[in-house]
PDB file of N, CA and C in Angstrom:
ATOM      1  N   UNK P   1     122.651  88.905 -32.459  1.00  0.00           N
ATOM      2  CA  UNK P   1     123.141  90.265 -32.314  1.00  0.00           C
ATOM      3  C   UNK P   1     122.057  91.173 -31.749  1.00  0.00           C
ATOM      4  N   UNK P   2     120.958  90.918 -32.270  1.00  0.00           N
ATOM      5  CA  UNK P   2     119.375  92.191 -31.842  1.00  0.00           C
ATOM      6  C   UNK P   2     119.877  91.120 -30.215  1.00  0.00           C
ATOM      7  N   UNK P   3     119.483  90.038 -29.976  1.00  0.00           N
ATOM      8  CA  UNK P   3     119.005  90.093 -28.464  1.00  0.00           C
ATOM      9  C   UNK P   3     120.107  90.704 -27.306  1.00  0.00           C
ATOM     10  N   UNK P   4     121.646  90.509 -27.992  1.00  0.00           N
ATOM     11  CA  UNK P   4     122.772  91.471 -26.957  1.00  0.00           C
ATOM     12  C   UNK P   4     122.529  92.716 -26.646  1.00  0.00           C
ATOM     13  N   UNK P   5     121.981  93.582 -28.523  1.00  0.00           N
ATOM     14  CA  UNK P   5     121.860  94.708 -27.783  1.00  0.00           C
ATOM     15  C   UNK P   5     120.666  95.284 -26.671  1.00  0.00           C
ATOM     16  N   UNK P   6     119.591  94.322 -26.802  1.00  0.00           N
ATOM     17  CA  UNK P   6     118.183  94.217 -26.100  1.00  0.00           C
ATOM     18  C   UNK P   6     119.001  94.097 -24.921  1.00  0.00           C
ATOM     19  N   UNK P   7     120.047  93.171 -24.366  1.00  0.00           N
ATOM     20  CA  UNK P   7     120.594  92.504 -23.202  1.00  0.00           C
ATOM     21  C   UNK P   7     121.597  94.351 -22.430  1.00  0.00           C
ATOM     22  N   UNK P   8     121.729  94.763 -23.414  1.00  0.00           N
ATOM     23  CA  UNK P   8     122.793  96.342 -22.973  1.00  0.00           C
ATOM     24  C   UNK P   8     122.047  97.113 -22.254  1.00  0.00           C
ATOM     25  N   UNK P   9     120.503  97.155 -23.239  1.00  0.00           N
ATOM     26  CA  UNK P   9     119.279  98.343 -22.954  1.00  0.00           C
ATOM     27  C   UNK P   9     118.693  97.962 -21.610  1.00  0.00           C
ATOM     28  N   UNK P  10     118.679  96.872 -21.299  1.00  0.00           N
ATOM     29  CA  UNK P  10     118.016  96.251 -19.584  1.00  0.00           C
ATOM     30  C   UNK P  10     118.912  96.918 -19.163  1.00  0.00           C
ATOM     31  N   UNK P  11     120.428  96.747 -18.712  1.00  0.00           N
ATOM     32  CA  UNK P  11     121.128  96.560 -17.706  1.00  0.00           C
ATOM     33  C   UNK P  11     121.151  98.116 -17.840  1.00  0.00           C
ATOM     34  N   UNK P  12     121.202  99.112 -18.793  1.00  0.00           N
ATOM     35  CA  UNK P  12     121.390 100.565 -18.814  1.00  0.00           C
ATOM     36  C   UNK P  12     120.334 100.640 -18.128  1.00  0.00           C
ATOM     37  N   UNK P  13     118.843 100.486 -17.832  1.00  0.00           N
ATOM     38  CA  UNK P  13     117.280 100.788 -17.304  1.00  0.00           C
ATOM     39  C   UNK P  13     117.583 100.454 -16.045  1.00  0.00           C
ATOM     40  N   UNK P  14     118.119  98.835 -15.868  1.00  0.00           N
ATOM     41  CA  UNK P  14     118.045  98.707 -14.316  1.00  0.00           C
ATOM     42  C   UNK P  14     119.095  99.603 -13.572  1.00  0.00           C
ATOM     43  N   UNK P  15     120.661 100.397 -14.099  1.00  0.00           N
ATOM     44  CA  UNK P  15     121.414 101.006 -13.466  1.00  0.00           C
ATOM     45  C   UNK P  15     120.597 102.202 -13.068  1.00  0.00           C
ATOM     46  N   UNK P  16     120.218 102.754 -14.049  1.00  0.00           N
ATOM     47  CA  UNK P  16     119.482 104.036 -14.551  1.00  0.00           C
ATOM     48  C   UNK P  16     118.126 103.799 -13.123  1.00  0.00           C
ATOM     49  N   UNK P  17     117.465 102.674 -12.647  1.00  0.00           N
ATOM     50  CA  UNK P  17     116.288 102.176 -11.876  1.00  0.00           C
ATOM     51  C   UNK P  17     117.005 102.196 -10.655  1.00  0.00           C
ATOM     52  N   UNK P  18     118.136 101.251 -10.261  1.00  0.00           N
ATOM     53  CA  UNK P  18     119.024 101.801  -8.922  1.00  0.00           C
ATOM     54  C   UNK P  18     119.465 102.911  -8.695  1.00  0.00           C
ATOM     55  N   UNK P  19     119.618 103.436  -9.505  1.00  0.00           N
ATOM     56  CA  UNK P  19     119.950 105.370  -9.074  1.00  0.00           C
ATOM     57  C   UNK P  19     118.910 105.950  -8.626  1.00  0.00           C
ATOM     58  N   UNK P  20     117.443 105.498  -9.516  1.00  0.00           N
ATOM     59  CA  UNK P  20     116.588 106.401  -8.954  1.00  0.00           C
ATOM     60  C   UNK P  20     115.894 105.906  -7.605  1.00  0.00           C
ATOM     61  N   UNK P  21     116.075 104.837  -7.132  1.00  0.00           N
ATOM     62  CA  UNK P  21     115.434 104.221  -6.289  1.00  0.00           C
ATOM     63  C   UNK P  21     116.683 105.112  -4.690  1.00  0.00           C
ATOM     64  N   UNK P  22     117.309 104.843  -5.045  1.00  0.00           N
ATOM     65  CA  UNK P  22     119.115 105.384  -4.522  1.00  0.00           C
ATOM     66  C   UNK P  22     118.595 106.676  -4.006  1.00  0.00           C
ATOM     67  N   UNK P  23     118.297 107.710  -4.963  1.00  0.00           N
ATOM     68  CA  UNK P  23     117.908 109.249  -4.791  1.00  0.00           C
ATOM     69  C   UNK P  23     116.962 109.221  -3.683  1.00  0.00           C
ATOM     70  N   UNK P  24     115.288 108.559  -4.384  1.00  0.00           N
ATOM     71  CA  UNK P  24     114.386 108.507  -3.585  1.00  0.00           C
ATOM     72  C   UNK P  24     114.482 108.320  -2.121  1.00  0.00           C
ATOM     73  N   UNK P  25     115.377 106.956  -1.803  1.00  0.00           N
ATOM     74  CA  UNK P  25     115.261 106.605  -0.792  1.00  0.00           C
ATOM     75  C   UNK P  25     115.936 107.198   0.071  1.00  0.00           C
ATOM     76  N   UNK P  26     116.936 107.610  -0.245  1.00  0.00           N
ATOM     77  CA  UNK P  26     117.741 108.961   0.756  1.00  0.00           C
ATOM     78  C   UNK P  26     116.974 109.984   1.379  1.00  0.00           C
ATOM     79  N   UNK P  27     115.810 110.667   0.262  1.00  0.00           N
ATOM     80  CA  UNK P  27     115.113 111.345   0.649  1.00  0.00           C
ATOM     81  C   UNK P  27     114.005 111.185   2.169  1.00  0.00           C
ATOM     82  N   UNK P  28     113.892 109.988   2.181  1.00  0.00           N
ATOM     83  CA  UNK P  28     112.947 109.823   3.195  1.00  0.00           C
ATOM     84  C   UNK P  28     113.654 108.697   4.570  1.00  0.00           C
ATOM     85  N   UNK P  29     114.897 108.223   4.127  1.00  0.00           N
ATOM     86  CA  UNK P  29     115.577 107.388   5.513  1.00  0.00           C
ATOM     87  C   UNK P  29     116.145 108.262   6.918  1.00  0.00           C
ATOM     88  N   UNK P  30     116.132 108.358   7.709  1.00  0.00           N
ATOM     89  CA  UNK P  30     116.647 108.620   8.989  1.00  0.00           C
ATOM     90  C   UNK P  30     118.306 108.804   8.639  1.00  0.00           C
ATOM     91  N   UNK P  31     119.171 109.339   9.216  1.00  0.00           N
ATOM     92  CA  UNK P  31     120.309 109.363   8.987  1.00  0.00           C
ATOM     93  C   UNK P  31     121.221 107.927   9.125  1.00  0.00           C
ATOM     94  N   UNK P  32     120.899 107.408  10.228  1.00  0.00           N
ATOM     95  CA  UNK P  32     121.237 105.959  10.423  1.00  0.00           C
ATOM     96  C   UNK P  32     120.991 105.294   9.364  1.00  0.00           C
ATOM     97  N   UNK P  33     120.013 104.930   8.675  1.00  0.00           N
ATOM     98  CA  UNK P  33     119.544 104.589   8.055  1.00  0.00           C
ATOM     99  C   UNK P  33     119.926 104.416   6.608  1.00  0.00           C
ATOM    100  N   UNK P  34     120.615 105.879   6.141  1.00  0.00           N
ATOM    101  CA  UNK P  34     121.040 106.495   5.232  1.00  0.00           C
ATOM    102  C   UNK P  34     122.470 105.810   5.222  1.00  0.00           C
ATOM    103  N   UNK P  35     122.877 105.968   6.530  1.00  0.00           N
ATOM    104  CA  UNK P  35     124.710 105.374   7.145  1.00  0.00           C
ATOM    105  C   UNK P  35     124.395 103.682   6.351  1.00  0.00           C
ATOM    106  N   UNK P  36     123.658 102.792   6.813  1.00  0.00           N
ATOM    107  CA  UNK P  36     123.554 101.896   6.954  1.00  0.00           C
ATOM    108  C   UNK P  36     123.338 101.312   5.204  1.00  0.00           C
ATOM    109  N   UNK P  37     122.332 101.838   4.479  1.00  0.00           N
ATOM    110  CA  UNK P  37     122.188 101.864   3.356  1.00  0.00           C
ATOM    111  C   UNK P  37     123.795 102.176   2.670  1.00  0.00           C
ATOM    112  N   UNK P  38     124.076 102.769   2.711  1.00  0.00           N
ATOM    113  CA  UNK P  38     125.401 103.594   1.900  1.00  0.00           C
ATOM    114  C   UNK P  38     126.226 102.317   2.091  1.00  0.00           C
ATOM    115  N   UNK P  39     126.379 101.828   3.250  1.00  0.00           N
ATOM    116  CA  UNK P  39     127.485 101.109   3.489  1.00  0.00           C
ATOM    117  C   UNK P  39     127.188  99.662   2.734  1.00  0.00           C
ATOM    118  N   UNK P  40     126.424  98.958   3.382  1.00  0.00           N
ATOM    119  CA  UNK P  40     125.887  97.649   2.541  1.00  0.00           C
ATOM    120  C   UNK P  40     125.933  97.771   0.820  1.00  0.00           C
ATOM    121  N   UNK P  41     124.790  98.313   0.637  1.00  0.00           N
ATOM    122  CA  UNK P  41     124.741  98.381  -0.522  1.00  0.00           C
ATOM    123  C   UNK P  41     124.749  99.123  -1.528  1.00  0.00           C
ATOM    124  N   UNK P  42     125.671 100.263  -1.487  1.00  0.00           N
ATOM    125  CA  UNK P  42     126.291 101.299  -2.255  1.00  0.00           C
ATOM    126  C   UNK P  42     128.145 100.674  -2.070  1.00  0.00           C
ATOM    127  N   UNK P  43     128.628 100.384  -0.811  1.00  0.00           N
ATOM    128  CA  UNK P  43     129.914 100.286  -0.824  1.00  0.00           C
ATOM    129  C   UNK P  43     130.479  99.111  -0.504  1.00  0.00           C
ATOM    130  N   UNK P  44     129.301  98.367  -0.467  1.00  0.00           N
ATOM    131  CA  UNK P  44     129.247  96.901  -0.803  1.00  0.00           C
ATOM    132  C   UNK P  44     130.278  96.362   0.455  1.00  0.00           C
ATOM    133  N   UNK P  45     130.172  97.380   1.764  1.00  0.00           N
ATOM    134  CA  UNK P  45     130.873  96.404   3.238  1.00  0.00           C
ATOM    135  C   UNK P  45     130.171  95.077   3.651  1.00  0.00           C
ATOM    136  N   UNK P  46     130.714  94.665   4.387  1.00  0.00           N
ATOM    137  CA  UNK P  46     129.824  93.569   4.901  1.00  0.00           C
ATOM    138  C   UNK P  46     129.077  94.222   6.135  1.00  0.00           C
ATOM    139  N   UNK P  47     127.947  93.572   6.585  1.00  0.00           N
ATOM    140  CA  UNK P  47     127.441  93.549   7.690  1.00  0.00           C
ATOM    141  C   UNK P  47     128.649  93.759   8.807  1.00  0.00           C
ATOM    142  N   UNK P  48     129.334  92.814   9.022  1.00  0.00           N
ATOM    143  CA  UNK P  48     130.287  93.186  10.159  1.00  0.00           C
ATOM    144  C   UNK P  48     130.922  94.293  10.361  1.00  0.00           C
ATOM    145  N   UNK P  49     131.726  94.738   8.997  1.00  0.00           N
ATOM    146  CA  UNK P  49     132.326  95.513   9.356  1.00  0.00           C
ATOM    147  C   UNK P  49     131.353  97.520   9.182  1.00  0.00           C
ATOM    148  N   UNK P  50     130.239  97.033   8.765  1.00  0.00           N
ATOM    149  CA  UNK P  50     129.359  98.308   9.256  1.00  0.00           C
ATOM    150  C   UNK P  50     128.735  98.102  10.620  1.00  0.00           C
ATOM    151  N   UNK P  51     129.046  97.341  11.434  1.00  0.00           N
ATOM    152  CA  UNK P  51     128.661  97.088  12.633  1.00  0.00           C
ATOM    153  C   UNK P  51     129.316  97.511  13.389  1.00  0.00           C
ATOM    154  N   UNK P  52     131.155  97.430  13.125  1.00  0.00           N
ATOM    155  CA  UNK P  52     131.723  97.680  13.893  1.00  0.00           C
ATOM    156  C   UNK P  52     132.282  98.968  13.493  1.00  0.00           C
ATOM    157  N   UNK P  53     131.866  99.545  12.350  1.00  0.00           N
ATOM    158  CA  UNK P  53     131.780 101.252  12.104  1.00  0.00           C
ATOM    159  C   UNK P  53     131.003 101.734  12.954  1.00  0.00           C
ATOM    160  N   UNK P  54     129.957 101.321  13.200  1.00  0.00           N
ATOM    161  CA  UNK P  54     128.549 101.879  14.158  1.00  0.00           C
ATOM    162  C   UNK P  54     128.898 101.637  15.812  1.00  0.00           C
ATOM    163  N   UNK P  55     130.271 100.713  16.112  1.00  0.00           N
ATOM    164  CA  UNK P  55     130.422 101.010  17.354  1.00  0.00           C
ATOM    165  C   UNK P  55     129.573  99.577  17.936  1.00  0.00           C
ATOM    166  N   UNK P  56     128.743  99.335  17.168  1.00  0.00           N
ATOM    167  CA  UNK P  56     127.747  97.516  17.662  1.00  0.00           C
ATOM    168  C   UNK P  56     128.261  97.079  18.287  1.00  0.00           C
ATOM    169  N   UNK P  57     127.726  96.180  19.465  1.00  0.00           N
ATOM    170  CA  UNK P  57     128.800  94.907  20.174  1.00  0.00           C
ATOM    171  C   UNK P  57     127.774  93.866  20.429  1.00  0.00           C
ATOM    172  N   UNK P  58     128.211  92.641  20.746  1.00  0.00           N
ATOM    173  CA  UNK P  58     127.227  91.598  21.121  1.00  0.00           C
ATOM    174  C   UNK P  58     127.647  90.693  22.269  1.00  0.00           C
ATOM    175  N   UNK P  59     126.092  90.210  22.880  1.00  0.00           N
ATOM    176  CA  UNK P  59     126.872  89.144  23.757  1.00  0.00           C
ATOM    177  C   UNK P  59     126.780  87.487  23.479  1.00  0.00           C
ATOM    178  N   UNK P  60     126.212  87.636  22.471  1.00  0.00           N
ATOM    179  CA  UNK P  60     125.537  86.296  21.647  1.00  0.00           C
ATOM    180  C   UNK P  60     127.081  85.654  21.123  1.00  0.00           C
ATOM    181  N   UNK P  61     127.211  84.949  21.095  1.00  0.00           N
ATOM    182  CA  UNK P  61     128.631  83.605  20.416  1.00  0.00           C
ATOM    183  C   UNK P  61     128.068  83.861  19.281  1.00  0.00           C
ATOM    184  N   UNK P  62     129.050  83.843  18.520  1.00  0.00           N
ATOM    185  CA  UNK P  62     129.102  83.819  17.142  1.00  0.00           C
ATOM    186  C   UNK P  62     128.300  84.072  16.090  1.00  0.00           C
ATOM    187  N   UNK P  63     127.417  85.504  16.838  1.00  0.00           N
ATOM    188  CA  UNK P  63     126.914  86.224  16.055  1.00  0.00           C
ATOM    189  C   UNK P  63     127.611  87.391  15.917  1.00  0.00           C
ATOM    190  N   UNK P  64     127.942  88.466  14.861  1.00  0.00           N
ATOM    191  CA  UNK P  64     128.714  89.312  14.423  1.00  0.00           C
ATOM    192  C   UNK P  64     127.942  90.836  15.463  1.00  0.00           C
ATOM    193  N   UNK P  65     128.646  91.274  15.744  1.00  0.00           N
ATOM    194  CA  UNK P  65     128.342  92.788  16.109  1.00  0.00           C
ATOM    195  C   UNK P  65     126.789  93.192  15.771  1.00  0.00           C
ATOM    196  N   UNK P  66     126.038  93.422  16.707  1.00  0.00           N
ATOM    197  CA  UNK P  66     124.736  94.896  16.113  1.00  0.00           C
ATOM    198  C   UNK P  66     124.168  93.616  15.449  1.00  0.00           C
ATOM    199  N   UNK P  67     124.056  92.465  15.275  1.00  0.00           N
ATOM    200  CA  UNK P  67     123.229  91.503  14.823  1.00  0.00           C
ATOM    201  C   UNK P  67     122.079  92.281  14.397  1.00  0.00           C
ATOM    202  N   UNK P  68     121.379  92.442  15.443  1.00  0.00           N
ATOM    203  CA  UNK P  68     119.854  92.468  15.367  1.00  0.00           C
ATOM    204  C   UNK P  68     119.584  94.153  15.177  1.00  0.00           C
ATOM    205  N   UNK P  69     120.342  94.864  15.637  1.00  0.00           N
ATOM    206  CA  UNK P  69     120.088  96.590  15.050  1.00  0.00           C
ATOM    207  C   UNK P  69     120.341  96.751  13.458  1.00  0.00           C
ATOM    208  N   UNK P  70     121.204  96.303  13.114  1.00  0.00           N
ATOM    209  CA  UNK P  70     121.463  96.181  11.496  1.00  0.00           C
ATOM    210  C   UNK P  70     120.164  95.299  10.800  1.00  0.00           C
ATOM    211  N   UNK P  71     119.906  93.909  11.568  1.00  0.00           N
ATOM    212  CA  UNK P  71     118.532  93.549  10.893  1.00  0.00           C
ATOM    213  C   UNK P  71     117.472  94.699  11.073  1.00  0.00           C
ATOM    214  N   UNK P  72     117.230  94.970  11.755  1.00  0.00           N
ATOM    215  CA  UNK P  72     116.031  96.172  12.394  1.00  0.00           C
ATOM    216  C   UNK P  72     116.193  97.091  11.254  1.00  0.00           C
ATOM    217  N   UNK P  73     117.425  97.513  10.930  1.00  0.00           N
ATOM    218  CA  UNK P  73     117.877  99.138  10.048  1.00  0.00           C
ATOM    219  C   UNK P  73     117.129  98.375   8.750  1.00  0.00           C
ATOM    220  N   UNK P  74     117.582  97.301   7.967  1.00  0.00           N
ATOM    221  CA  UNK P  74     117.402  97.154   6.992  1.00  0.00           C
ATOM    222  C   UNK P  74     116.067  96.554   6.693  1.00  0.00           C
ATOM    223  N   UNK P  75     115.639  96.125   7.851  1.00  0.00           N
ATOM    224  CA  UNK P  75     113.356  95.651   7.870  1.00  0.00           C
ATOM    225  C   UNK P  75     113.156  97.226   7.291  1.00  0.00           C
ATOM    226  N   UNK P  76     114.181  98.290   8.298  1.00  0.00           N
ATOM    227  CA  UNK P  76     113.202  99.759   8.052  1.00  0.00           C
ATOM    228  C   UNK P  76     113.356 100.362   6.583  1.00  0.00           C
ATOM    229  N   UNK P  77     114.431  99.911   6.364  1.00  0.00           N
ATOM    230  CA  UNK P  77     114.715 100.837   5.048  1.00  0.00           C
ATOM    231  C   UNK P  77     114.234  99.675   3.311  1.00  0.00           C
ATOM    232  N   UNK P  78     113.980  98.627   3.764  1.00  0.00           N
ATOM    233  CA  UNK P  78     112.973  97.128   3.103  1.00  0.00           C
ATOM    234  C   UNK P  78     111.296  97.924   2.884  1.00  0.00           C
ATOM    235  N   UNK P  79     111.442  98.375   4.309  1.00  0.00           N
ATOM    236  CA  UNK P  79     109.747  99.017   4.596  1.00  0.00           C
ATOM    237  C   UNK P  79     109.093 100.091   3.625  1.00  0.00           C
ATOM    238  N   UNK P  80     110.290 101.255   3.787  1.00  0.00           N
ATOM    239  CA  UNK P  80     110.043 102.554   3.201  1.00  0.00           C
ATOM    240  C   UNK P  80     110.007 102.733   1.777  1.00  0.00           C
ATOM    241  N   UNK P  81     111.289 101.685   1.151  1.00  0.00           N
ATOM    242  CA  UNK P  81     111.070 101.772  -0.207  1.00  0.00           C
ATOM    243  C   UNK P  81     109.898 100.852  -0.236  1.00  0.00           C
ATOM    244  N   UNK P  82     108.736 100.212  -0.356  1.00  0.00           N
ATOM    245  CA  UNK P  82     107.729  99.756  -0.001  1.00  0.00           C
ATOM    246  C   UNK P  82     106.662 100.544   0.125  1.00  0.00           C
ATOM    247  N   UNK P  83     106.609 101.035   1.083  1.00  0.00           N
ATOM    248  CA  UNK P  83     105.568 102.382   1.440  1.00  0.00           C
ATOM    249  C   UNK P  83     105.756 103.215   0.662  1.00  0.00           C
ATOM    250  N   UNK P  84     106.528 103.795   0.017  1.00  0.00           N
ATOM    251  CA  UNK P  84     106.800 104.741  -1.434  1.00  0.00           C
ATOM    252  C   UNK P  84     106.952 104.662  -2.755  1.00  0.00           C
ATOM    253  N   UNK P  85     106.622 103.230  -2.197  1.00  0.00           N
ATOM    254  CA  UNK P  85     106.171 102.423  -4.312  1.00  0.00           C
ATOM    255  C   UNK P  85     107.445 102.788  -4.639  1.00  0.00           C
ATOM    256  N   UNK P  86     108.860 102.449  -4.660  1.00  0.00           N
ATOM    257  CA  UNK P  86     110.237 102.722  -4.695  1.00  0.00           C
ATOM    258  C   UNK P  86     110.278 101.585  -5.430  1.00  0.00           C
ATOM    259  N   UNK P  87     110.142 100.166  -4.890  1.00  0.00           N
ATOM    260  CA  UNK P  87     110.150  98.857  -5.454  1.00  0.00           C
ATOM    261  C   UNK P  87     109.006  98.073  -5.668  1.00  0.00           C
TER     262      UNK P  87
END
């Protein structure tokens, strides 16, 4: 019974730790950036279909839309929470 409720108090810290990381990082991303964040991993789209929100296209076979601009967005926004002791 003590280690469940020990198991409640993490997951309340880490929600409570993604919010603040959430706040922070808004503060300092580019608007794109901000777009790109929100979508992945706040509204949990896939890559594709924030690619093809953003208008992306490709000429590569059977790689999805904005391939490599969406990798690029998320190296940058990997970077910043990084550079701001975020994570």
């Amino acid at each position: 019974e003590h280690e469940l409720s020990g198991r409640i108090d993490e997951s309340i810290d880490i929600e409570a730790g993604a919010k603040k990381l959430t706040t922070r990082l808004m503060q300092v991303l580019r608007p794109i950036e901000k777009r790109v964040y929100q979508s992945l991993y706040l509204d949990g789209k896939s890559e594709e279909v924030v690619a093809l929100e953003l208008g992306y296209t490709t000429s590569e076979t059977g790689r999805i839309p904005g391939y490599k601009q969406l990798h690029n967005i998320q190296r940058c926004i990997i970077e910043k929470a990084k550079k701001y002791n975020l994570v």
